[in-house]
Coordinates of C-alpha atoms and ligand atoms in Angstrom, one line a residue:
X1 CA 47.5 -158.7 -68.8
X2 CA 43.7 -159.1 -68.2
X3 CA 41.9 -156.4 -70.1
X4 CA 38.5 -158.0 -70.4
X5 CA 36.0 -157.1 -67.8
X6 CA 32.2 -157.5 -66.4
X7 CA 31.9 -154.1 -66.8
X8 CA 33.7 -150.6 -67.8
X9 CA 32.6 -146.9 -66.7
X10 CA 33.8 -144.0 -68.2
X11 CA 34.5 -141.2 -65.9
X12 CA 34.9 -140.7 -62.0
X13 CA 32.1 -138.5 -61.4
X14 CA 29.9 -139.3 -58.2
X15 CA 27.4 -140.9 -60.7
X16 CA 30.3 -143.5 -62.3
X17 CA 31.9 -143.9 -58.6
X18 CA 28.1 -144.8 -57.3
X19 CA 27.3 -147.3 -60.0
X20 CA 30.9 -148.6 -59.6
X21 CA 30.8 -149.2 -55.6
X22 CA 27.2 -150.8 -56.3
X23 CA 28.6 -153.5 -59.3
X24 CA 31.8 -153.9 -57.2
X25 CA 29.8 -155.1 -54.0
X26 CA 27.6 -157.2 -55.6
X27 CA 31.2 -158.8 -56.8
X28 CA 31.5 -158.2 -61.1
X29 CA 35.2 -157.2 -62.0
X30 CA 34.8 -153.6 -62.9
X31 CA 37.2 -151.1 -64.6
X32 CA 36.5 -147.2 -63.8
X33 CA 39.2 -145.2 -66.2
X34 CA 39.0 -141.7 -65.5
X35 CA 41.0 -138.5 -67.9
X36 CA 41.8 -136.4 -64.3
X37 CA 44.6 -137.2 -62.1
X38 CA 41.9 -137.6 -59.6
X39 CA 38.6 -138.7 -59.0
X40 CA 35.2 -136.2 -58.6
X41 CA 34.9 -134.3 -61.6
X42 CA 32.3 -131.5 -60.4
X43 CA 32.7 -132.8 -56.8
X44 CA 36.6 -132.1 -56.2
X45 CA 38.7 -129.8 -54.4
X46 CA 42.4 -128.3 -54.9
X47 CA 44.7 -127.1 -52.2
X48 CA 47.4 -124.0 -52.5
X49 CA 49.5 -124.0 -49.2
X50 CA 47.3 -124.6 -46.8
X51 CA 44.2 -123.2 -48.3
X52 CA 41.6 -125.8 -49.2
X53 CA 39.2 -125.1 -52.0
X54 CA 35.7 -127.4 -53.5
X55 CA 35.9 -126.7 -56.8
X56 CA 32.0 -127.6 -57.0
X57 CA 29.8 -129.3 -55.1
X58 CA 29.8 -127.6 -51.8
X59 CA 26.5 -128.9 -49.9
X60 CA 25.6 -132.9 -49.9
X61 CA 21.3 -132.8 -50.0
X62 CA 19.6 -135.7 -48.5
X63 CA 22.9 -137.2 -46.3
X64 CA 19.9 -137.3 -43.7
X65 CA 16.7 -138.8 -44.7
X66 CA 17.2 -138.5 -48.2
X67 CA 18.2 -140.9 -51.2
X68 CA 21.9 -140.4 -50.6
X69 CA 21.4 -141.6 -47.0
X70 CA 19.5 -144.8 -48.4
X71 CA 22.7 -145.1 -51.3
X72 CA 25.4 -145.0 -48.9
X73 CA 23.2 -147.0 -46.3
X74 CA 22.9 -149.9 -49.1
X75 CA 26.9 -149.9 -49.9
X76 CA 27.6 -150.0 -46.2
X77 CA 29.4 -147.1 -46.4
X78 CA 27.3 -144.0 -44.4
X79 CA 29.1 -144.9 -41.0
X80 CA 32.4 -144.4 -42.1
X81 CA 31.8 -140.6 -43.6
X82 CA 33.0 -137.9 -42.1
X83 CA 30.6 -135.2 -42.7
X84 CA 30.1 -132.2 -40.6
X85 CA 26.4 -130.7 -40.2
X86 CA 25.8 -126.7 -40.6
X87 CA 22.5 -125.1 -39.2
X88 CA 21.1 -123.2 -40.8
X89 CA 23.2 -124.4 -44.5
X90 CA 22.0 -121.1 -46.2
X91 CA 20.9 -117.3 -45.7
X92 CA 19.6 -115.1 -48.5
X93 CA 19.8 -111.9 -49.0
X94 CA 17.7 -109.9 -51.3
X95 CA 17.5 -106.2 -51.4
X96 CA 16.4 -105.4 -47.5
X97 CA 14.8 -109.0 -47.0
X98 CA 17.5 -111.4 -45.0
X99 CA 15.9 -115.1 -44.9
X100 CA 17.6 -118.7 -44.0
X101 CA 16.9 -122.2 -45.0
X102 CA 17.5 -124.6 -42.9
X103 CA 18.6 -128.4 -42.7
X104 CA 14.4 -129.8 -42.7
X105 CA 11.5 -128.6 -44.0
X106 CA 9.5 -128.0 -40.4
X107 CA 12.5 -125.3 -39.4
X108 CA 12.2 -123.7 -43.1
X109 CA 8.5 -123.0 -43.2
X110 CA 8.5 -121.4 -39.8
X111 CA 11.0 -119.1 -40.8
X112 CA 9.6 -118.4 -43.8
X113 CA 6.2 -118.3 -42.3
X114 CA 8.2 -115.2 -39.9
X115 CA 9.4 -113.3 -42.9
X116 CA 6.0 -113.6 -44.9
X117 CA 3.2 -113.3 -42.4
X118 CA 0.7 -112.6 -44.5
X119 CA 1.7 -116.1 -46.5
X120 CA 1.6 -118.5 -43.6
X121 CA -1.2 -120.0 -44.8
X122 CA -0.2 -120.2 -48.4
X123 CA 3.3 -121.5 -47.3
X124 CA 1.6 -124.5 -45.2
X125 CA -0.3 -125.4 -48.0
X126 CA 2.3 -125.1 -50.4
X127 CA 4.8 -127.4 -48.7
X128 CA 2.3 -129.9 -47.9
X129 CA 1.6 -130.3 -51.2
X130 CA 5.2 -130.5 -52.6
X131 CA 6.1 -133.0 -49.7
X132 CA 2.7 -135.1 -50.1
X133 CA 3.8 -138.6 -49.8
X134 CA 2.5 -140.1 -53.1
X135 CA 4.8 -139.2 -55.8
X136 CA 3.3 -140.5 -58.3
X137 CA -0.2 -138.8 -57.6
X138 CA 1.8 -135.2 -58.0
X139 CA 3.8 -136.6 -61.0
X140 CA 0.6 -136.8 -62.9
X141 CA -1.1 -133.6 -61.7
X142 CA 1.9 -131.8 -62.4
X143 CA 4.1 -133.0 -65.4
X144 CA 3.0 -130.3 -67.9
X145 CA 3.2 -127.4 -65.4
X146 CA 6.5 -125.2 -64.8
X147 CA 7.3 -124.2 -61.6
X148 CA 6.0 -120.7 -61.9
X149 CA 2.5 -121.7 -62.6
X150 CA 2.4 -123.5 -59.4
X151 CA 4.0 -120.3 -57.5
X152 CA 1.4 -118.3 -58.9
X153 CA -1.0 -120.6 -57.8
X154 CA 0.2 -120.1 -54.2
X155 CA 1.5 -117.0 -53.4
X156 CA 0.6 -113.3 -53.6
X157 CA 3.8 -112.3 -52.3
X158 CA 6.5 -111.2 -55.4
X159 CA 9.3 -111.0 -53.2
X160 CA 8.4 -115.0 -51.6
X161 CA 8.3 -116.3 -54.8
X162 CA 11.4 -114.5 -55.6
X163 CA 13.2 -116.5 -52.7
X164 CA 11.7 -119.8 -54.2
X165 CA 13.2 -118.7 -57.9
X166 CA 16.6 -118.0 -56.7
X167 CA 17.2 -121.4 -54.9
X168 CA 16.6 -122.8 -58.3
X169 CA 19.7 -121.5 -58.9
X170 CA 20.7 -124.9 -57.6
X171 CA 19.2 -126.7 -60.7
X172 CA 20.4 -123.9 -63.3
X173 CA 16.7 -122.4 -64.5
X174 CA 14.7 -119.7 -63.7
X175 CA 10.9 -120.7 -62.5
X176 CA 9.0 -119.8 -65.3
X177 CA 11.0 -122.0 -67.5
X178 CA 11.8 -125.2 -65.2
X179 CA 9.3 -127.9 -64.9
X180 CA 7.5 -128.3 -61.3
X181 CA 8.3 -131.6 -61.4
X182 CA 12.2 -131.1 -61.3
X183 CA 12.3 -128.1 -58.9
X184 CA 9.9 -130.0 -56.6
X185 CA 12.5 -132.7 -56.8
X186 CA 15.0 -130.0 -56.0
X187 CA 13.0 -129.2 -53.0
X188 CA 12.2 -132.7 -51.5
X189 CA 15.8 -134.2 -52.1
X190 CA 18.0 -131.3 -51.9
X191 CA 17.3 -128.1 -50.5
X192 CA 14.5 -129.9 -47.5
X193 CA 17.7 -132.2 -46.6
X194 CA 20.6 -129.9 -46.3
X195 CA 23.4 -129.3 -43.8
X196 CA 25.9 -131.4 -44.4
X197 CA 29.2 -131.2 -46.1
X198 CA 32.1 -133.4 -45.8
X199 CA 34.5 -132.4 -43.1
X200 CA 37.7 -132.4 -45.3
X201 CA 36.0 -130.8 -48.2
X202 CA 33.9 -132.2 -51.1
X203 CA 36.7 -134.1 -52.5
X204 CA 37.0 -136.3 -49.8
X205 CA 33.7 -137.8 -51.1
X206 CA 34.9 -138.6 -54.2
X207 CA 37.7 -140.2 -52.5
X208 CA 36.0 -142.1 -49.8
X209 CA 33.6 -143.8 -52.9
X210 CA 37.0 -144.6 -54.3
X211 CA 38.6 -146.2 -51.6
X212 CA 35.6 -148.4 -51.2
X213 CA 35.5 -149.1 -54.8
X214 CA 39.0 -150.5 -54.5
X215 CA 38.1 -152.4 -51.2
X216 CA 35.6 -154.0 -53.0
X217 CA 38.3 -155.4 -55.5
X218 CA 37.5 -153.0 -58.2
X219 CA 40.4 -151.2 -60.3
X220 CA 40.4 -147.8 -61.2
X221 CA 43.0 -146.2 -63.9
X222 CA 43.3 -142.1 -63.5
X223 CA 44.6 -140.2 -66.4
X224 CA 43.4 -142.5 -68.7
X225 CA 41.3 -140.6 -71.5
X226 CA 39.0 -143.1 -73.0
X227 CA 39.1 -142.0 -76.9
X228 CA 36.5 -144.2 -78.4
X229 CA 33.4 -146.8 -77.4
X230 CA 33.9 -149.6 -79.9
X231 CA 31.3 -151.7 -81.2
X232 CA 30.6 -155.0 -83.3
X233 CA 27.6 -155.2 -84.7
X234 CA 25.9 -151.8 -82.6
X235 CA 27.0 -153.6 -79.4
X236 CA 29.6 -152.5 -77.3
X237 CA 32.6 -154.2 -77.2
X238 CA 35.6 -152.3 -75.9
X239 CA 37.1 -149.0 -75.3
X240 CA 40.2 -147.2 -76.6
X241 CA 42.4 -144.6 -74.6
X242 CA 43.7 -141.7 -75.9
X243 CA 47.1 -143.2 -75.3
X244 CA 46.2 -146.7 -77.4
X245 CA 45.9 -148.7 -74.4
X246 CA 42.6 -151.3 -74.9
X247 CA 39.9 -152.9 -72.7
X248 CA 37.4 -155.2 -73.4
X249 CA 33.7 -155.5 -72.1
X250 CA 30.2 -155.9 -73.5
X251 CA 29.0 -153.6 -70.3
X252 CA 30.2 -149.8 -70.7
X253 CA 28.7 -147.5 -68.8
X254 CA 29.4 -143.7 -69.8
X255 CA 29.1 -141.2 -66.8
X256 CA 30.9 -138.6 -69.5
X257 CA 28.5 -135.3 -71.5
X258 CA 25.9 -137.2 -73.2
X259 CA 27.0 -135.1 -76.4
X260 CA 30.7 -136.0 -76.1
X261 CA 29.1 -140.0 -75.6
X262 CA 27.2 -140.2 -78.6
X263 CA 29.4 -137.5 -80.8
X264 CA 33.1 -138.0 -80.0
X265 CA 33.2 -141.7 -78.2
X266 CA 30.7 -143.7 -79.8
X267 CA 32.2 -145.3 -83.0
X268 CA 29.3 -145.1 -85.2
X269 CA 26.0 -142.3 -85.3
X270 CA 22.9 -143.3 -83.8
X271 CA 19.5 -141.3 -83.8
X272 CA 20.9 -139.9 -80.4
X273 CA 24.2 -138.3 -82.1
X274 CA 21.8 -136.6 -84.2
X275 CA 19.3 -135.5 -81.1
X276 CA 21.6 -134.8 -79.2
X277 CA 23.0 -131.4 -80.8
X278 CA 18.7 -130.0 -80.6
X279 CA 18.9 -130.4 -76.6
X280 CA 20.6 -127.7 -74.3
X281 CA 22.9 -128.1 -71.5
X282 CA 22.1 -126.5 -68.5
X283 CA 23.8 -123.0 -67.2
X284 CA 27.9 -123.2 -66.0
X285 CA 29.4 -121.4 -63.1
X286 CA 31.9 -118.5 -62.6
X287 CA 33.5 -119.7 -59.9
X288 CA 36.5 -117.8 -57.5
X289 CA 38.6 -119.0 -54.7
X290 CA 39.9 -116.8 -52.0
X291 CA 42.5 -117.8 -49.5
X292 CA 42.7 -114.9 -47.0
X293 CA 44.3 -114.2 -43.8
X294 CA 41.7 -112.6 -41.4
X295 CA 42.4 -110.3 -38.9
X296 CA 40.5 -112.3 -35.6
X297 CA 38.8 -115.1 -36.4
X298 CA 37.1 -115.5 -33.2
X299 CA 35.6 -112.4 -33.9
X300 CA 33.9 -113.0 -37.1
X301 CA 33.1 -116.5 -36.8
X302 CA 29.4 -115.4 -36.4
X303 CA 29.8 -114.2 -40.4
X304 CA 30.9 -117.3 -41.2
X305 CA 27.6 -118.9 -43.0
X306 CA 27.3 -119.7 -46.5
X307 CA 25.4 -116.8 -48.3
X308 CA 23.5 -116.5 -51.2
X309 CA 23.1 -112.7 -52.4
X310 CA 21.0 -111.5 -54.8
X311 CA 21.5 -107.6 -56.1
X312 CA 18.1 -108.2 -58.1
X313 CA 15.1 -110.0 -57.5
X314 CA 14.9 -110.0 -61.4
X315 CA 14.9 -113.9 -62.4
X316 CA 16.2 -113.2 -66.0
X317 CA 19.0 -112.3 -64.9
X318 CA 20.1 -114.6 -62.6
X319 CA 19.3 -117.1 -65.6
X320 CA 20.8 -116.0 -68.5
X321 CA 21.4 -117.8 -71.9
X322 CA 24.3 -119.5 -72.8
X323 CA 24.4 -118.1 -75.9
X324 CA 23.7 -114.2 -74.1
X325 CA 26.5 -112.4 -74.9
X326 CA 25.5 -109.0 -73.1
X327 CA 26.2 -110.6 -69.8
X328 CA 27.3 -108.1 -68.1
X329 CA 27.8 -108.3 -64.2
X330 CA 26.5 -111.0 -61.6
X331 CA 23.4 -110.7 -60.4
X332 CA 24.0 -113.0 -57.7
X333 CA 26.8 -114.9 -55.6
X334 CA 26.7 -117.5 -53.4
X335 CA 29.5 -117.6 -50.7
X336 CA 31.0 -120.8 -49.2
X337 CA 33.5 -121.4 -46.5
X338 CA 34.6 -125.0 -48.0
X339 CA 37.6 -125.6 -44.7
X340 CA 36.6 -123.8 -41.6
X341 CA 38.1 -125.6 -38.8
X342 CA 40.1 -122.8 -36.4
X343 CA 42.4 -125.3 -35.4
X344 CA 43.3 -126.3 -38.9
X345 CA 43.7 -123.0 -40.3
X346 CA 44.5 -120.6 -37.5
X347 CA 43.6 -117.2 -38.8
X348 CA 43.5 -118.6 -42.6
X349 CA 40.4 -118.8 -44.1
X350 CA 39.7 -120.5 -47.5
X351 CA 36.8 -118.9 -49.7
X352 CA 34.8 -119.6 -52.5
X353 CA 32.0 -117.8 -54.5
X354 CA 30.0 -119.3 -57.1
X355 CA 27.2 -117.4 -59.6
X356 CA 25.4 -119.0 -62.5
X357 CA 26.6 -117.5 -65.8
X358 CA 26.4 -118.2 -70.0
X359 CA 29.2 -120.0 -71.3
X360 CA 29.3 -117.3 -74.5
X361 CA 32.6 -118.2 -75.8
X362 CA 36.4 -119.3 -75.1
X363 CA 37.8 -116.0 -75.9
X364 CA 35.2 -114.0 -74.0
X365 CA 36.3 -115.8 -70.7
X366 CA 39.8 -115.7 -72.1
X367 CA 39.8 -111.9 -72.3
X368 CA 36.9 -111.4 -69.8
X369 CA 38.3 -113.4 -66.7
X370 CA 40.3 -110.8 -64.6
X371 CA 38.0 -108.1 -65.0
X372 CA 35.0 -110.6 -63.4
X373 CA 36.9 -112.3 -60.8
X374 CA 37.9 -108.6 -59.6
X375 CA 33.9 -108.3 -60.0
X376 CA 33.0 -110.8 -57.7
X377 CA 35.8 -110.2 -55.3
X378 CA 34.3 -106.6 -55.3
X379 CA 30.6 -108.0 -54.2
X380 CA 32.8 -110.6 -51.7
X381 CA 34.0 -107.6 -49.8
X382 CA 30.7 -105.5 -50.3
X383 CA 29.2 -107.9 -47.6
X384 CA 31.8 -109.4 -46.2
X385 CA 34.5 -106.5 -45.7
X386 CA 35.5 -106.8 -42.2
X387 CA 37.0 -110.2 -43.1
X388 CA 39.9 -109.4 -45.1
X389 CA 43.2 -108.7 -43.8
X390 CA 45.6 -109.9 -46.5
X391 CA 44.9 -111.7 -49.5
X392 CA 47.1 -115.0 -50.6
X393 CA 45.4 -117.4 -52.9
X394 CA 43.2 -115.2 -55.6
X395 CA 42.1 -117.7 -58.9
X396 CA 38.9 -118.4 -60.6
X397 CA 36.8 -120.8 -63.0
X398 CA 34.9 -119.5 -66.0
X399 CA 32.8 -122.2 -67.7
X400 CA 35.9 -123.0 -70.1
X401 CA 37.7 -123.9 -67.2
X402 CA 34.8 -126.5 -65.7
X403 CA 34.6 -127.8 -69.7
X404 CA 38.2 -128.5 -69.7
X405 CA 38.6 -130.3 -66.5
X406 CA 34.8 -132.3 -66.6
X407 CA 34.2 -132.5 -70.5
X408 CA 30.7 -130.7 -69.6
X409 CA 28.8 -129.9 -72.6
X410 CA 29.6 -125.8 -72.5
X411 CA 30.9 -126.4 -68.6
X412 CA 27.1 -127.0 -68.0
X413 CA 26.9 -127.5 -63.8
X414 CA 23.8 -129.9 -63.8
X415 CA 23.9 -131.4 -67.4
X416 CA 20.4 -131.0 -69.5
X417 CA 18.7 -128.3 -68.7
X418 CA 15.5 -129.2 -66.8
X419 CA 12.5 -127.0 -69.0
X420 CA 9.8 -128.7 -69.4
X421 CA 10.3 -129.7 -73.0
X422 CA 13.7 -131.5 -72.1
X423 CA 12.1 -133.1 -69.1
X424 CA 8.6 -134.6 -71.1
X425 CA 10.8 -135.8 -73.7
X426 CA 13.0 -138.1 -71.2
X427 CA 15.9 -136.9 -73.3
X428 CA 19.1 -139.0 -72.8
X429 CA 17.8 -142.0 -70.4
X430 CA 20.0 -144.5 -68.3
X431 CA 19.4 -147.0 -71.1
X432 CA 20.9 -146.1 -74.5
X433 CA 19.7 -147.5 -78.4
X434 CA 23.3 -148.9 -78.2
X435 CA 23.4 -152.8 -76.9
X436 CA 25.3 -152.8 -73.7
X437 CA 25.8 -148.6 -73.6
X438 CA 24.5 -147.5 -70.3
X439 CA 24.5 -143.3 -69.0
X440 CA 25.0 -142.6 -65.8
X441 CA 25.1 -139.2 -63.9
X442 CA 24.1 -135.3 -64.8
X443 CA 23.3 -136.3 -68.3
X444 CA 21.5 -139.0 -67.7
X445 CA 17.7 -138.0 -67.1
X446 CA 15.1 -139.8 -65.2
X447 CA 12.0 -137.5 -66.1
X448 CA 12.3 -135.8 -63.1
X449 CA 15.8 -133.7 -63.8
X450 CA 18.8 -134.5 -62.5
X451 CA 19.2 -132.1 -59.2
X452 CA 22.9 -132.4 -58.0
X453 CA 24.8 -135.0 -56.1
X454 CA 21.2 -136.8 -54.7
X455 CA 20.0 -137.2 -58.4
X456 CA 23.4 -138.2 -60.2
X457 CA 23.8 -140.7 -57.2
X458 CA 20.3 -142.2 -58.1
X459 CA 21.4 -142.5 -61.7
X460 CA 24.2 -144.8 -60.7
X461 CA 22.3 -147.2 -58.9
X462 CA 19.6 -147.1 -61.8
X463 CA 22.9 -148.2 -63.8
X464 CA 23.9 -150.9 -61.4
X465 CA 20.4 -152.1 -61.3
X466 CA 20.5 -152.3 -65.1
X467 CA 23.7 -153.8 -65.9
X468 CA 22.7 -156.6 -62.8
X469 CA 19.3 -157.5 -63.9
X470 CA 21.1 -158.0 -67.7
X471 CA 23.6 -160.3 -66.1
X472 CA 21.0 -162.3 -64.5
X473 CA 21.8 -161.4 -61.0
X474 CA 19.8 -160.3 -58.2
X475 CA 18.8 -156.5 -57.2
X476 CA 18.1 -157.0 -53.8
X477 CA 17.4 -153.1 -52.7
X478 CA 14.2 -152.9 -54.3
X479 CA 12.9 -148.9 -55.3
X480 CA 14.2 -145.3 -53.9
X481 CA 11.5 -143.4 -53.4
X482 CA 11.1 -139.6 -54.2
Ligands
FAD501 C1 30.5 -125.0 -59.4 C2 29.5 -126.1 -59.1 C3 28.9 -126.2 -57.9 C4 28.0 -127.3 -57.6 N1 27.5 -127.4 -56.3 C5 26.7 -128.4 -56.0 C6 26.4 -128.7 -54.7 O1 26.7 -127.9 -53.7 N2 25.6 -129.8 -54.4 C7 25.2 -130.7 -55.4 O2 24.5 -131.6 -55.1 N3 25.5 -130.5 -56.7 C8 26.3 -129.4 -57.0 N4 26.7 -129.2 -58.3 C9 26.3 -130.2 -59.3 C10 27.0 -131.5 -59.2 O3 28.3 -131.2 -58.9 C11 27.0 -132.3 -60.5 O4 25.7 -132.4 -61.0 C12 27.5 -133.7 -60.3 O5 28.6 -133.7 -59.4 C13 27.8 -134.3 -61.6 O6 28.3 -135.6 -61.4 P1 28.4 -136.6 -62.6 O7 28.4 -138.0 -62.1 O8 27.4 -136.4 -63.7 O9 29.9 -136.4 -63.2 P2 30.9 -135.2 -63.5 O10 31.1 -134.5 -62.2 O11 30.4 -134.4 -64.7 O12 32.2 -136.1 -63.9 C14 32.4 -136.7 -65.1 C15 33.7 -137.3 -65.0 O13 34.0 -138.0 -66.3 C16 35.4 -137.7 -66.6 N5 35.6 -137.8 -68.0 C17 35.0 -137.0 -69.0 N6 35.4 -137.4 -70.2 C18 36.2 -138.5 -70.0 C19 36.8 -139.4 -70.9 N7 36.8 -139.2 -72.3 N8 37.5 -140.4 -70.4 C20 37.6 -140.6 -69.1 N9 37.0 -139.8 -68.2 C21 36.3 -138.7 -68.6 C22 35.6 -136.3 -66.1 O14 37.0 -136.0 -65.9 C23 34.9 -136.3 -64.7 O15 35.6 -136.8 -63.7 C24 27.6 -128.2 -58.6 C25 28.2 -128.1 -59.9 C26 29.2 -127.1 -60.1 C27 29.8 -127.1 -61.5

């Protein structure tokens, strides 16, 4: 058997599928061994009956104009996805204030400019200057400010700048904490370039980067826990399941937690395995997911947008601690419809509801878990009442459950947290102290934070760019810009 190869990533995330389709293509023999059954990690669905559910990532940023367009462009792969477009992607609702984002910036700032009259101005300003087209020149006048400062700079309007802090929500930290730089990265990748999902659900990403992967002659092993990075002479040299099985390579790229990387895999300590335990993950997610039979959906098809709801306009509490342990109720949830296709699901309708919250402890979730799902499902119906005929599929995620099926740090939803301290300090990069030990995905940070499926995407090009330039080959797509 031929267990020695160009290169070997850890994990089936979007990051290590990304940097796997890129190294594949340009024609290395590459290895992706992955602990799940399936590929995706945060970007994977589950299906009970006929009920379809994401399990994470629910909106792809930037599948138009945006990095991931120029990613999937590069691998030759953008034609053949089957995504479906949603305008608007998003309404808000806050108190008696009801706003949407939509799928490009120009349709945004005119509805935001009709919600906030008096801000017009402000709001022109203000996106001109976090679209402006050289990155570089707002990377140095803003790479010690938070996000806030630059708010506050802008806008009069509490209740505006509320709207702006609770689409952070999408990065995991509240305004006053998060560096401009990432949630301006946010903006221009992510939340400027929505609307698009996949048409079978999010897991049909994951699976369509896998299929090419495979096309491209690369071989993937699922349920194959890697136990330990080994290394001669602080190079990499091979890896070592959990179930003894061994592969060689002197390229390893590691798309698991940074902290289970350099504390659990790694054979040997490095200054990072001691760093590593100072930095904090970002925020995890409660998650539920309701299958429901409706009672006409023709008649409440109209409902059918995904919502995000806010019951305060209070950003500490929609960005609480991970160590907080008075957490008490949600103080947002954001509402996805992952499968609605009437003539797939007749008058079933699939569910999911997401809100940020602490990962406190294994045994609070453990005892905690029914009494917030019934929570949530409480807020679900609050809005969305007229909905629910009969319930059938009723199960949730606490941020134990996202730990034990990703490995994520604390069940962290965008690894490192993006404050400005963790972002100036460029805390776990692509390129690692250890010869031939590449990151690649939510842990892997680029200065700018790591923003979703658009940043973790860019990470594992960065990655394939790497590991190609090493081996003396050709990069031949040049920069992605910001
Ligand atoms: C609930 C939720 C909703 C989200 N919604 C969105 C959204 O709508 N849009 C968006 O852009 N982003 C969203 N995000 C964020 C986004 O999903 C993540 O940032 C991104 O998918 C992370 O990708 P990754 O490549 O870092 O890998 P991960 O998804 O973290 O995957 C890592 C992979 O490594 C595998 N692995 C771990 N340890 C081992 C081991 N020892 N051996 C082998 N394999 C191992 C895991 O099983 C997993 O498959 C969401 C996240 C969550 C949790």
């Amino acid at each position: 058997m031929n267990n020695k190869y160009d290169v070997i990533i850890i994990g089936a995330g979007i990051g290590g599928l990304v940097c796997g389709c890129y190294l594949s293509k340009a024609g290395l023999n590459v290895l992706i061994t992955e602990k799940n059954p399936r590929a995706g990690g945060c970007c994977s669905g589950f299906k009970r009956g006929e009920f379809y559910f994401d399990t994470g990532v629910h909106y792809f940023g930037g599948i138009k104009g945006g990095s991931l367009e120029k990613i999937l462009s590069e691998l030759d792969i953008l034609e053949n996805l089957k995504v479906k477009f949603i305008e608007p992607p998003l309404r808000i609702i806050m108190s008696d204030l009801s706003i949407r984002v939509y799928s490009n910036q120009f349709d945004t700032l005119k509805e935001f400019s009709n919600v906030f009259k008096q801000e017009k101005n402000n709001l022109k300003l203000f996106f001109d200057y976090i679209l402006k087209e050289n990155f570089v020149e707002l990377y140095s006048e803003i790479k010690h400010c938070t996000f806030k400062k630059l708010l506050d700079k802008y806008f009069l309007d509490e209740r505006l700048k509320a709207i702006f802090n609770i689409l952070l929500a999408n990065i995991g930290l509240s305004s006053d904490q998060v560096s401009a730089l990432s949630a301006i990265a946010l903006f221009r990748q992510y939340i400027f370039k929505l609307g698009y999902s996949m048409k079978d659900g999010s897991q049909e990403f994951a699976d369509f980067l896998v299929k090419e992967f495979k096309r491209n002659g690369g071989k993937i092993l699922f349920s194959s826990e890697v136990a330990k990075i080994l290394t001669k002479d602080k190079s990499v040299d091979s890896i070592l399941l959990k179930d003894g099985r061994k592969y060689l390579s002197n390229n390893i790229i590691s798309n698991v937690d940074a902290t289970s990387t350099f504390s659990n895999l790694l054979d040997y300590k490095t200054d990072m395995s001691i760093k590593i335990s100072t930095l904090k993950p970002s925020l995890s997610v409660f998650s539920l997911f309701v299958g429901l039979i409706t009672k006409d959906l023709n008649t409440i098809k109209n409902k059918l947008e995904n919502l995000l709801i806010c019951s305060s306009m209070d950003s500490k509490k929609h960005f609480l601690k991970n160590n907080q342990s008075d957490f008490d109720d949600f103080s947002f949830i954001l509402i996805t419809f992952p499968f609605f296709s009437e003539e797939k699901t007749g008058n079933k309708l699939s569910l999911t509801a997401h809100s940020l919250v602490p990962y406190i402890s294994k045994e609070f979730w453990s005892l905690n878990r029914e009494k917030y799902s019934n929570k949530m499902f409480k807020l679900i119906k609050k809005y969305l009442g007229g909905l629910v005929n009969e319930v059938v599929v009723f199960e949730s995620a606490t941020p134990v459950t996202y730990e034990k099926y990703t490995s994520n740090r604390d069940g962290a939803a965008y690894g490192w947290e993006t404050s400005l301290d963790q972002i100036k300090s460029h805390t776990s990069p692509v390129t690692t102290e250890v010869k031939g030990l590449y990151l690649t995905g939510h842990w892997a940070t680029s200065g700018l934070g790591q923003c979703g499926v658009p940043g973790v995407a860019i990470s594992g090009r960065k990655a394939a760019e790497l590991v190609l330039t090493k081996l003396g080959k050709i990069w031949p797509y040049g920069l992605i810009k910001m």
